[in-house]
Amino acid sequence: MKYAQPDRRPAVITGASSGIGAETAKALATAGFPVALGARRLDRVEEIAAAIRADGGEAVAHPLDVTSDDSVAEFAAKAVADLGEIEVVVSNAGVTHPGATVDVSTETFGGQVDINLLGAHRVLRAFGPGMIERQRGDLVFLSSDVAVRPRPFMGAYAASKWGLEGMVNALRMELEGTGVRASIVRPGPTHSDIGNEWPAELGGFVLEQWVRWGLARHPHFLKAQALADAITSVVTAKRGVHISTIDVNPEAPVQAPAGPGERSDRREPR
């Protein structure tokens, strides 16, 4: 009985207006989770929630700014009022603005830390205590491969994700024996809205630096659905099983068979 799960497990997803957050909301709803979507772009999360409901799922949407204590508290109250006590939290809201670390303004640097790290802590504070009281729940934090392989011209993003993983690893030790699982999902390069707003010339320059430092071994990027699938696997693991950290990376292009006298480094298009 101590490892029982309720039949109904409401979930909240932050940064749910596009990309990984939107796909995670859809995936969890398909898996039977009632979902509350939060983001600053209310029109987008309402549209996604409506599509989930049209497909037979249960979904609500509310505005959420993870840099505001009041916004997080209001979102949490509305999510609980709509769906009941929250069993799953997916802390996904994030941002990155590229630039040389020495040139990026402290305000811009701090803004990324505020969303990516402090925002995650605000969300934890809103939902974590209730989970501890109920002795169950899943807290999933979206990190990045920059937490273990920092990339040039992404110093603020790397710092925020290093900090996030430090916080979650400390949290795990504090939660041991409470029945609450804290997990890190660490994406590699992924197609999402993060980075899409970069000027093309700047994006190309940053990618060249990744190649220069051996951080882009091939051109493939993940689709957001791959991360949604990973998150769903984490939160649907049976009680007594804790998937603590999961790395999700794009598979390299399959090499074409080498002919006589040829090197086997030609790549098949995908």
PDB file of C-alpha atoms in Angstrom, residues 8-270:
ATOM      1  CA  ARG A   8      -6.003  10.054 -11.118  1.00  0.00           C
ATOM      2  CA  ARG A   9      -2.652  11.875 -11.295  1.00  0.00           C
ATOM      3  CA  PRO A  10      -2.998  15.535 -12.307  1.00  0.00           C
ATOM      4  CA  ALA A  11       0.125  17.039 -13.873  1.00  0.00           C
ATOM      5  CA  VAL A  12       1.341  20.581 -14.461  1.00  0.00           C
ATOM      6  CA  ILE A  13       3.729  21.580 -17.235  1.00  0.00           C
ATOM      7  CA  THR A  14       5.494  24.933 -17.269  1.00  0.00           C
ATOM      8  CA  GLY A  15       6.703  26.504 -20.496  1.00  0.00           C
ATOM      9  CA  ALA A  16       3.905  24.588 -22.226  1.00  0.00           C
ATOM     10  CA  SER A  17       3.203  27.005 -25.080  1.00  0.00           C
ATOM     11  CA  SER A  18       5.495  25.268 -27.599  1.00  0.00           C
ATOM     12  CA  GLY A  19       8.259  22.737 -28.110  1.00  0.00           C
ATOM     13  CA  ILE A  20       9.029  20.258 -25.366  1.00  0.00           C
ATOM     14  CA  GLY A  21       6.403  21.651 -22.994  1.00  0.00           C
ATOM     15  CA  ALA A  22       3.577  21.473 -25.523  1.00  0.00           C
ATOM     16  CA  GLU A  23       4.526  17.974 -26.658  1.00  0.00           C
ATOM     17  CA  THR A  24       4.818  16.807 -23.046  1.00  0.00           C
ATOM     18  CA  ALA A  25       1.335  18.100 -22.252  1.00  0.00           C
ATOM     19  CA  LYS A  26      -0.050  16.165 -25.218  1.00  0.00           C
ATOM     20  CA  ALA A  27       1.889  13.001 -24.353  1.00  0.00           C
ATOM     21  CA  LEU A  28       0.818  13.004 -20.696  1.00  0.00           C
ATOM     22  CA  ALA A  29      -2.805  13.681 -21.640  1.00  0.00           C
ATOM     23  CA  THR A  30      -2.689  10.752 -24.066  1.00  0.00           C
ATOM     24  CA  ALA A  31      -1.290   8.625 -21.216  1.00  0.00           C
ATOM     25  CA  GLY A  32      -4.329   9.526 -19.076  1.00  0.00           C
ATOM     26  CA  PHE A  33      -2.975  12.402 -16.974  1.00  0.00           C
ATOM     27  CA  PRO A  34      -5.185  15.470 -16.481  1.00  0.00           C
ATOM     28  CA  VAL A  35      -2.870  18.353 -17.410  1.00  0.00           C
ATOM     29  CA  ALA A  36      -2.566  22.030 -16.490  1.00  0.00           C
ATOM     30  CA  LEU A  37      -0.548  24.042 -18.985  1.00  0.00           C
ATOM     31  CA  GLY A  38       1.241  27.218 -17.931  1.00  0.00           C
ATOM     32  CA  ALA A  39       3.131  29.823 -19.943  1.00  0.00           C
ATOM     33  CA  ARG A  40       3.281  33.545 -20.564  1.00  0.00           C
ATOM     34  CA  ARG A  41       1.637  33.094 -23.975  1.00  0.00           C
ATOM     35  CA  LEU A  42      -1.870  32.340 -22.752  1.00  0.00           C
ATOM     36  CA  ASP A  43      -3.356  32.179 -26.246  1.00  0.00           C
ATOM     37  CA  ARG A  44      -0.967  29.370 -27.180  1.00  0.00           C
ATOM     38  CA  VAL A  45      -1.543  27.218 -24.090  1.00  0.00           C
ATOM     39  CA  GLU A  46      -5.308  27.686 -24.407  1.00  0.00           C
ATOM     40  CA  GLU A  47      -5.100  26.507 -28.009  1.00  0.00           C
ATOM     41  CA  ILE A  48      -3.077  23.422 -27.030  1.00  0.00           C
ATOM     42  CA  ALA A  49      -5.406  22.634 -24.115  1.00  0.00           C
ATOM     43  CA  ALA A  50      -8.417  22.903 -26.432  1.00  0.00           C
ATOM     44  CA  ALA A  51      -6.808  20.462 -28.867  1.00  0.00           C
ATOM     45  CA  ILE A  52      -6.150  18.012 -26.015  1.00  0.00           C
ATOM     46  CA  ARG A  53      -9.783  18.228 -24.912  1.00  0.00           C
ATOM     47  CA  ALA A  54     -10.943  17.705 -28.499  1.00  0.00           C
ATOM     48  CA  ASP A  55      -8.939  14.472 -28.530  1.00  0.00           C
ATOM     49  CA  GLY A  56     -10.669  13.283 -25.344  1.00  0.00           C
ATOM     50  CA  GLY A  57      -8.105  14.409 -22.775  1.00  0.00           C
ATOM     51  CA  GLU A  58      -8.548  16.625 -19.731  1.00  0.00           C
ATOM     52  CA  ALA A  59      -6.645  19.907 -19.903  1.00  0.00           C
ATOM     53  CA  VAL A  60      -6.739  23.450 -18.566  1.00  0.00           C
ATOM     54  CA  ALA A  61      -4.514  26.435 -19.285  1.00  0.00           C
ATOM     55  CA  HIS A  62      -3.530  29.449 -17.212  1.00  0.00           C
ATOM     56  CA  PRO A  63      -0.988  32.252 -17.549  1.00  0.00           C
ATOM     57  CA  LEU A  64       2.315  31.630 -15.818  1.00  0.00           C
ATOM     58  CA  ASP A  65       5.445  33.726 -15.421  1.00  0.00           C
ATOM     59  CA  VAL A  66       7.989  31.695 -13.459  1.00  0.00           C
ATOM     60  CA  THR A  67       9.969  34.850 -12.619  1.00  0.00           C
ATOM     61  CA  SER A  68       7.066  36.054 -10.441  1.00  0.00           C
ATOM     62  CA  ASP A  69       6.281  34.559  -7.024  1.00  0.00           C
ATOM     63  CA  ASP A  70       2.700  35.830  -7.297  1.00  0.00           C
ATOM     64  CA  SER A  71       2.173  34.380 -10.783  1.00  0.00           C
ATOM     65  CA  VAL A  72       3.476  30.956  -9.730  1.00  0.00           C
ATOM     66  CA  ALA A  73       1.275  30.954  -6.604  1.00  0.00           C
ATOM     67  CA  GLU A  74      -1.786  31.972  -8.609  1.00  0.00           C
ATOM     68  CA  PHE A  75      -1.114  29.351 -11.261  1.00  0.00           C
ATOM     69  CA  ALA A  76      -0.689  26.642  -8.622  1.00  0.00           C
ATOM     70  CA  ALA A  77      -3.947  27.591  -6.903  1.00  0.00           C
ATOM     71  CA  LYS A  78      -5.873  27.523 -10.185  1.00  0.00           C
ATOM     72  CA  ALA A  79      -4.363  24.203 -11.260  1.00  0.00           C
ATOM     73  CA  VAL A  80      -5.354  22.560  -7.956  1.00  0.00           C
ATOM     74  CA  ALA A  81      -8.832  24.093  -8.088  1.00  0.00           C
ATOM     75  CA  ASP A  82      -9.330  22.762 -11.620  1.00  0.00           C
ATOM     76  CA  LEU A  83      -7.758  19.327 -11.379  1.00  0.00           C
ATOM     77  CA  GLY A  84      -7.214  18.456  -7.711  1.00  0.00           C
ATOM     78  CA  GLU A  85      -3.945  17.929  -5.870  1.00  0.00           C
ATOM     79  CA  ILE A  86      -1.021  17.841  -8.277  1.00  0.00           C
ATOM     80  CA  GLU A  87       0.848  14.541  -8.538  1.00  0.00           C
ATOM     81  CA  VAL A  88       3.312  15.429 -11.322  1.00  0.00           C
ATOM     82  CA  VAL A  89       5.265  18.616 -12.010  1.00  0.00           C
ATOM     83  CA  VAL A  90       7.267  19.109 -15.206  1.00  0.00           C
ATOM     84  CA  SER A  91       9.451  22.199 -14.772  1.00  0.00           C
ATOM     85  CA  ASN A  92      10.253  23.040 -18.375  1.00  0.00           C
ATOM     86  CA  ALA A  93      10.179  26.836 -18.735  1.00  0.00           C
ATOM     87  CA  GLY A  94      13.511  28.045 -20.048  1.00  0.00           C
ATOM     88  CA  VAL A  95      15.311  30.584 -22.189  1.00  0.00           C
ATOM     89  CA  THR A  96      18.739  31.163 -23.698  1.00  0.00           C
ATOM     90  CA  HIS A  97      20.284  34.219 -25.314  1.00  0.00           C
ATOM     91  CA  PRO A  98      23.669  33.567 -26.961  1.00  0.00           C
ATOM     92  CA  GLY A  99      26.629  35.854 -26.610  1.00  0.00           C
ATOM     93  CA  ALA A 100      30.206  36.046 -25.436  1.00  0.00           C
ATOM     94  CA  THR A 101      30.171  35.777 -21.657  1.00  0.00           C
ATOM     95  CA  VAL A 102      32.357  38.863 -21.286  1.00  0.00           C
ATOM     96  CA  ASP A 103      29.969  40.922 -23.440  1.00  0.00           C
ATOM     97  CA  VAL A 104      26.553  39.758 -22.189  1.00  0.00           C
ATOM     98  CA  SER A 105      25.041  42.301 -19.822  1.00  0.00           C
ATOM     99  CA  THR A 106      24.596  41.208 -16.232  1.00  0.00           C
ATOM    100  CA  GLU A 107      20.886  41.906 -16.617  1.00  0.00           C
ATOM    101  CA  THR A 108      20.624  39.490 -19.559  1.00  0.00           C
ATOM    102  CA  PHE A 109      22.777  36.915 -17.777  1.00  0.00           C
ATOM    103  CA  GLY A 110      20.685  37.197 -14.614  1.00  0.00           C
ATOM    104  CA  GLY A 111      17.435  36.994 -16.577  1.00  0.00           C
ATOM    105  CA  GLN A 112      18.366  33.561 -17.870  1.00  0.00           C
ATOM    106  CA  VAL A 113      19.292  32.388 -14.378  1.00  0.00           C
ATOM    107  CA  ASP A 114      16.000  33.780 -13.050  1.00  0.00           C
ATOM    108  CA  ILE A 115      13.897  31.770 -15.505  1.00  0.00           C
ATOM    109  CA  ASN A 116      15.956  28.596 -15.772  1.00  0.00           C
ATOM    110  CA  LEU A 117      17.002  28.166 -12.127  1.00  0.00           C
ATOM    111  CA  LEU A 118      15.039  30.426  -9.793  1.00  0.00           C
ATOM    112  CA  GLY A 119      11.870  29.806 -11.779  1.00  0.00           C
ATOM    113  CA  ALA A 120      12.284  26.072 -11.227  1.00  0.00           C
ATOM    114  CA  HIS A 121      12.737  26.707  -7.502  1.00  0.00           C
ATOM    115  CA  ARG A 122       9.572  28.829  -7.369  1.00  0.00           C
ATOM    116  CA  VAL A 123       7.626  25.994  -8.997  1.00  0.00           C
ATOM    117  CA  LEU A 124       9.166  23.485  -6.579  1.00  0.00           C
ATOM    118  CA  ARG A 125       8.139  25.641  -3.619  1.00  0.00           C
ATOM    119  CA  ALA A 126       4.570  25.834  -4.926  1.00  0.00           C
ATOM    120  CA  PHE A 127       4.009  22.092  -5.368  1.00  0.00           C
ATOM    121  CA  GLY A 128       6.728  20.216  -3.465  1.00  0.00           C
ATOM    122  CA  PRO A 129       5.428  20.617   0.112  1.00  0.00           C
ATOM    123  CA  GLY A 130       2.063  19.075  -0.775  1.00  0.00           C
ATOM    124  CA  MET A 131       3.757  16.097  -2.377  1.00  0.00           C
ATOM    125  CA  ILE A 132       5.893  15.545   0.696  1.00  0.00           C
ATOM    126  CA  GLU A 133       2.797  15.667   2.893  1.00  0.00           C
ATOM    127  CA  ARG A 134       1.032  13.074   0.692  1.00  0.00           C
ATOM    128  CA  GLN A 135       4.240  10.971   0.481  1.00  0.00           C
ATOM    129  CA  ARG A 136       4.177  10.650  -3.299  1.00  0.00           C
ATOM    130  CA  GLY A 137       4.718  12.657  -6.454  1.00  0.00           C
ATOM    131  CA  ASP A 138       7.044  13.276  -9.353  1.00  0.00           C
ATOM    132  CA  LEU A 139       9.129  16.412  -9.847  1.00  0.00           C
ATOM    133  CA  VAL A 140      10.764  16.486 -13.279  1.00  0.00           C
ATOM    134  CA  PHE A 141      13.262  19.205 -14.172  1.00  0.00           C
ATOM    135  CA  LEU A 142      14.345  19.861 -17.759  1.00  0.00           C
ATOM    136  CA  SER A 143      18.063  20.461 -17.830  1.00  0.00           C
ATOM    137  CA  SER A 144      20.394  20.478 -20.858  1.00  0.00           C
ATOM    138  CA  ASP A 145      23.532  18.752 -22.029  1.00  0.00           C
ATOM    139  CA  VAL A 146      25.302  22.075 -21.377  1.00  0.00           C
ATOM    140  CA  ALA A 147      25.200  21.094 -17.699  1.00  0.00           C
ATOM    141  CA  VAL A 148      27.850  18.467 -18.442  1.00  0.00           C
ATOM    142  CA  ARG A 149      29.259  19.802 -21.736  1.00  0.00           C
ATOM    143  CA  PRO A 150      29.205  23.615 -21.635  1.00  0.00           C
ATOM    144  CA  ARG A 151      29.047  25.268 -25.039  1.00  0.00           C
ATOM    145  CA  PRO A 152      30.768  28.505 -26.040  1.00  0.00           C
ATOM    146  CA  PHE A 153      28.636  31.644 -26.285  1.00  0.00           C
ATOM    147  CA  MET A 154      26.046  30.057 -23.971  1.00  0.00           C
ATOM    148  CA  GLY A 155      27.699  30.889 -20.641  1.00  0.00           C
ATOM    149  CA  ALA A 156      24.567  32.106 -18.863  1.00  0.00           C
ATOM    150  CA  TYR A 157      22.533  29.124 -20.045  1.00  0.00           C
ATOM    151  CA  ALA A 158      25.271  26.713 -18.964  1.00  0.00           C
ATOM    152  CA  ALA A 159      25.538  28.392 -15.547  1.00  0.00           C
ATOM    153  CA  SER A 160      21.781  28.215 -15.015  1.00  0.00           C
ATOM    154  CA  LYS A 161      21.584  24.532 -15.960  1.00  0.00           C
ATOM    155  CA  TRP A 162      24.639  23.632 -13.850  1.00  0.00           C
ATOM    156  CA  GLY A 163      22.903  25.368 -10.978  1.00  0.00           C
ATOM    157  CA  LEU A 164      19.626  23.588 -11.699  1.00  0.00           C
ATOM    158  CA  GLU A 165      21.265  20.168 -11.569  1.00  0.00           C
ATOM    159  CA  GLY A 166      23.085  21.081  -8.364  1.00  0.00           C
ATOM    160  CA  MET A 167      19.775  22.063  -6.799  1.00  0.00           C
ATOM    161  CA  VAL A 168      18.011  18.898  -7.931  1.00  0.00           C
ATOM    162  CA  ASN A 169      20.808  16.608  -6.778  1.00  0.00           C
ATOM    163  CA  ALA A 170      20.696  18.199  -3.324  1.00  0.00           C
ATOM    164  CA  LEU A 171      16.895  17.967  -3.386  1.00  0.00           C
ATOM    165  CA  ARG A 172      17.031  14.224  -4.092  1.00  0.00           C
ATOM    166  CA  MET A 173      19.006  13.587  -0.941  1.00  0.00           C
ATOM    167  CA  GLU A 174      16.581  15.722   1.083  1.00  0.00           C
ATOM    168  CA  LEU A 175      13.596  13.860  -0.387  1.00  0.00           C
ATOM    169  CA  GLU A 176      14.943  10.369   0.264  1.00  0.00           C
ATOM    170  CA  GLY A 177      12.335   8.397   2.198  1.00  0.00           C
ATOM    171  CA  THR A 178       9.519  10.885   1.522  1.00  0.00           C
ATOM    172  CA  GLY A 179       8.045   8.996  -1.444  1.00  0.00           C
ATOM    173  CA  VAL A 180       8.632  11.978  -3.743  1.00  0.00           C
ATOM    174  CA  ARG A 181      10.844  11.431  -6.783  1.00  0.00           C
ATOM    175  CA  ALA A 182      12.945  14.246  -8.269  1.00  0.00           C
ATOM    176  CA  SER A 183      14.262  13.552 -11.764  1.00  0.00           C
ATOM    177  CA  ILE A 184      16.429  15.320 -14.320  1.00  0.00           C
ATOM    178  CA  VAL A 185      15.777  14.983 -18.050  1.00  0.00           C
ATOM    179  CA  ARG A 186      18.805  16.247 -19.959  1.00  0.00           C
ATOM    180  CA  PRO A 187      18.171  16.976 -23.658  1.00  0.00           C
ATOM    181  CA  GLY A 188      20.853  17.197 -26.268  1.00  0.00           C
ATOM    182  CA  PRO A 189      20.377  19.475 -29.305  1.00  0.00           C
ATOM    183  CA  THR A 190      16.635  19.775 -29.908  1.00  0.00           C
ATOM    184  CA  HIS A 191      14.409  21.597 -32.366  1.00  0.00           C
ATOM    185  CA  SER A 192      12.357  24.037 -30.267  1.00  0.00           C
ATOM    186  CA  ASP A 193      11.415  27.694 -29.995  1.00  0.00           C
ATOM    187  CA  ILE A 194      14.476  28.250 -27.808  1.00  0.00           C
ATOM    188  CA  GLY A 195      17.012  29.557 -30.288  1.00  0.00           C
ATOM    189  CA  ASN A 196      14.525  30.072 -33.112  1.00  0.00           C
ATOM    190  CA  GLU A 197      14.473  33.791 -32.368  1.00  0.00           C
ATOM    191  CA  TRP A 198      18.221  34.099 -32.837  1.00  0.00           C
ATOM    192  CA  PRO A 199      19.265  35.998 -35.967  1.00  0.00           C
ATOM    193  CA  ALA A 200      20.307  33.488 -38.623  1.00  0.00           C
ATOM    194  CA  GLU A 201      23.840  34.903 -38.832  1.00  0.00           C
ATOM    195  CA  LEU A 202      24.312  34.631 -35.059  1.00  0.00           C
ATOM    196  CA  GLY A 203      22.883  31.113 -34.955  1.00  0.00           C
ATOM    197  CA  GLY A 204      25.239  30.028 -37.718  1.00  0.00           C
ATOM    198  CA  PHE A 205      28.227  31.510 -35.881  1.00  0.00           C
ATOM    199  CA  VAL A 206      27.323  29.730 -32.631  1.00  0.00           C
ATOM    200  CA  LEU A 207      26.946  26.395 -34.424  1.00  0.00           C
ATOM    201  CA  GLU A 208      30.374  26.893 -36.011  1.00  0.00           C
ATOM    202  CA  GLN A 209      31.838  27.304 -32.535  1.00  0.00           C
ATOM    203  CA  TRP A 210      30.155  24.106 -31.389  1.00  0.00           C
ATOM    204  CA  VAL A 211      31.832  22.294 -34.294  1.00  0.00           C
ATOM    205  CA  ARG A 212      35.165  23.931 -33.528  1.00  0.00           C
ATOM    206  CA  TRP A 213      35.103  22.580 -29.969  1.00  0.00           C
ATOM    207  CA  GLY A 214      33.836  19.122 -30.930  1.00  0.00           C
ATOM    208  CA  LEU A 215      30.335  19.700 -29.541  1.00  0.00           C
ATOM    209  CA  ALA A 216      28.455  19.033 -32.778  1.00  0.00           C
ATOM    210  CA  ARG A 217      29.677  15.695 -34.089  1.00  0.00           C
ATOM    211  CA  HIS A 218      26.789  15.401 -36.569  1.00  0.00           C
ATOM    212  CA  PRO A 219      23.918  17.589 -37.834  1.00  0.00           C
ATOM    213  CA  HIS A 220      20.936  15.771 -36.340  1.00  0.00           C
ATOM    214  CA  PHE A 221      18.683  17.463 -33.762  1.00  0.00           C
ATOM    215  CA  LEU A 222      16.003  15.828 -31.622  1.00  0.00           C
ATOM    216  CA  LYS A 223      12.308  16.449 -32.128  1.00  0.00           C
ATOM    217  CA  ALA A 224      10.482  17.709 -29.043  1.00  0.00           C
ATOM    218  CA  GLN A 225       8.363  14.536 -29.060  1.00  0.00           C
ATOM    219  CA  ALA A 226      11.442  12.514 -28.096  1.00  0.00           C
ATOM    220  CA  LEU A 227      11.723  14.467 -24.843  1.00  0.00           C
ATOM    221  CA  ALA A 228       7.991  14.159 -24.202  1.00  0.00           C
ATOM    222  CA  ASP A 229       8.320  10.385 -24.520  1.00  0.00           C
ATOM    223  CA  ALA A 230      11.241  10.367 -22.078  1.00  0.00           C
ATOM    224  CA  ILE A 231       9.344  12.467 -19.525  1.00  0.00           C
ATOM    225  CA  THR A 232       6.317  10.193 -19.821  1.00  0.00           C
ATOM    226  CA  SER A 233       8.552   7.186 -19.134  1.00  0.00           C
ATOM    227  CA  VAL A 234       9.952   8.864 -16.017  1.00  0.00           C
ATOM    228  CA  VAL A 235       6.589   9.711 -14.440  1.00  0.00           C
ATOM    229  CA  THR A 236       4.902   6.422 -15.351  1.00  0.00           C
ATOM    230  CA  ALA A 237       7.626   4.314 -13.709  1.00  0.00           C
ATOM    231  CA  LYS A 238       6.100   2.170 -10.987  1.00  0.00           C
ATOM    232  CA  ARG A 239       6.420   3.234  -7.371  1.00  0.00           C
ATOM    233  CA  GLY A 240       9.639   1.903  -5.923  1.00  0.00           C
ATOM    234  CA  VAL A 241      11.478   2.779  -9.160  1.00  0.00           C
ATOM    235  CA  HIS A 242      13.240   6.130  -9.484  1.00  0.00           C
ATOM    236  CA  ILE A 243      14.579   7.152 -12.896  1.00  0.00           C
ATOM    237  CA  SER A 244      16.819   9.825 -11.487  1.00  0.00           C
ATOM    238  CA  THR A 245      18.599  11.194 -14.573  1.00  0.00           C
ATOM    239  CA  ILE A 246      17.999  10.490 -18.233  1.00  0.00           C
ATOM    240  CA  ASP A 247      20.089  11.803 -21.131  1.00  0.00           C
ATOM    241  CA  VAL A 248      18.322  12.081 -24.488  1.00  0.00           C
ATOM    242  CA  ASN A 249      20.520  12.741 -27.510  1.00  0.00           C
ATOM    243  CA  PRO A 250      19.983  12.693 -31.263  1.00  0.00           C
ATOM    244  CA  GLU A 251      21.253   9.571 -32.952  1.00  0.00           C
ATOM    245  CA  ALA A 252      23.969  10.159 -35.533  1.00  0.00           C
ATOM    246  CA  PRO A 253      23.177   9.563 -39.210  1.00  0.00           C
ATOM    247  CA  VAL A 254      23.626   5.931 -40.201  1.00  0.00           C
ATOM    248  CA  GLN A 255      26.864   5.355 -42.057  1.00  0.00           C
ATOM    249  CA  ALA A 256      26.694   3.975 -45.561  1.00  0.00           C
ATOM    250  CA  PRO A 257      28.523   0.662 -46.032  1.00  0.00           C
ATOM    251  CA  ALA A 258      32.104   1.172 -47.149  1.00  0.00           C
ATOM    252  CA  GLY A 259      33.099  -0.112 -50.533  1.00  0.00           C
ATOM    253  CA  PRO A 260      36.483  -1.626 -51.364  1.00  0.00           C
ATOM    254  CA  GLY A 261      39.201   0.813 -50.410  1.00  0.00           C
ATOM    255  CA  GLU A 262      36.704   3.334 -48.974  1.00  0.00           C
ATOM    256  CA  ARG A 263      36.416   4.675 -45.449  1.00  0.00           C
ATOM    257  CA  SER A 264      33.149   3.923 -43.658  1.00  0.00           C
ATOM    258  CA  ASP A 265      32.432   7.549 -42.789  1.00  0.00           C
ATOM    259  CA  ARG A 266      29.914   8.392 -45.506  1.00  0.00           C
ATOM    260  CA  ARG A 267      26.492   9.251 -44.099  1.00  0.00           C
ATOM    261  CA  GLU A 268      23.074   8.243 -45.326  1.00  0.00           C
ATOM    262  CA  PRO A 269      20.631  11.180 -45.365  1.00  0.00           C
ATOM    263  CA  ARG A 270      17.739  10.910 -42.912  1.00  0.00           C
TER     264      ARG A 270
END
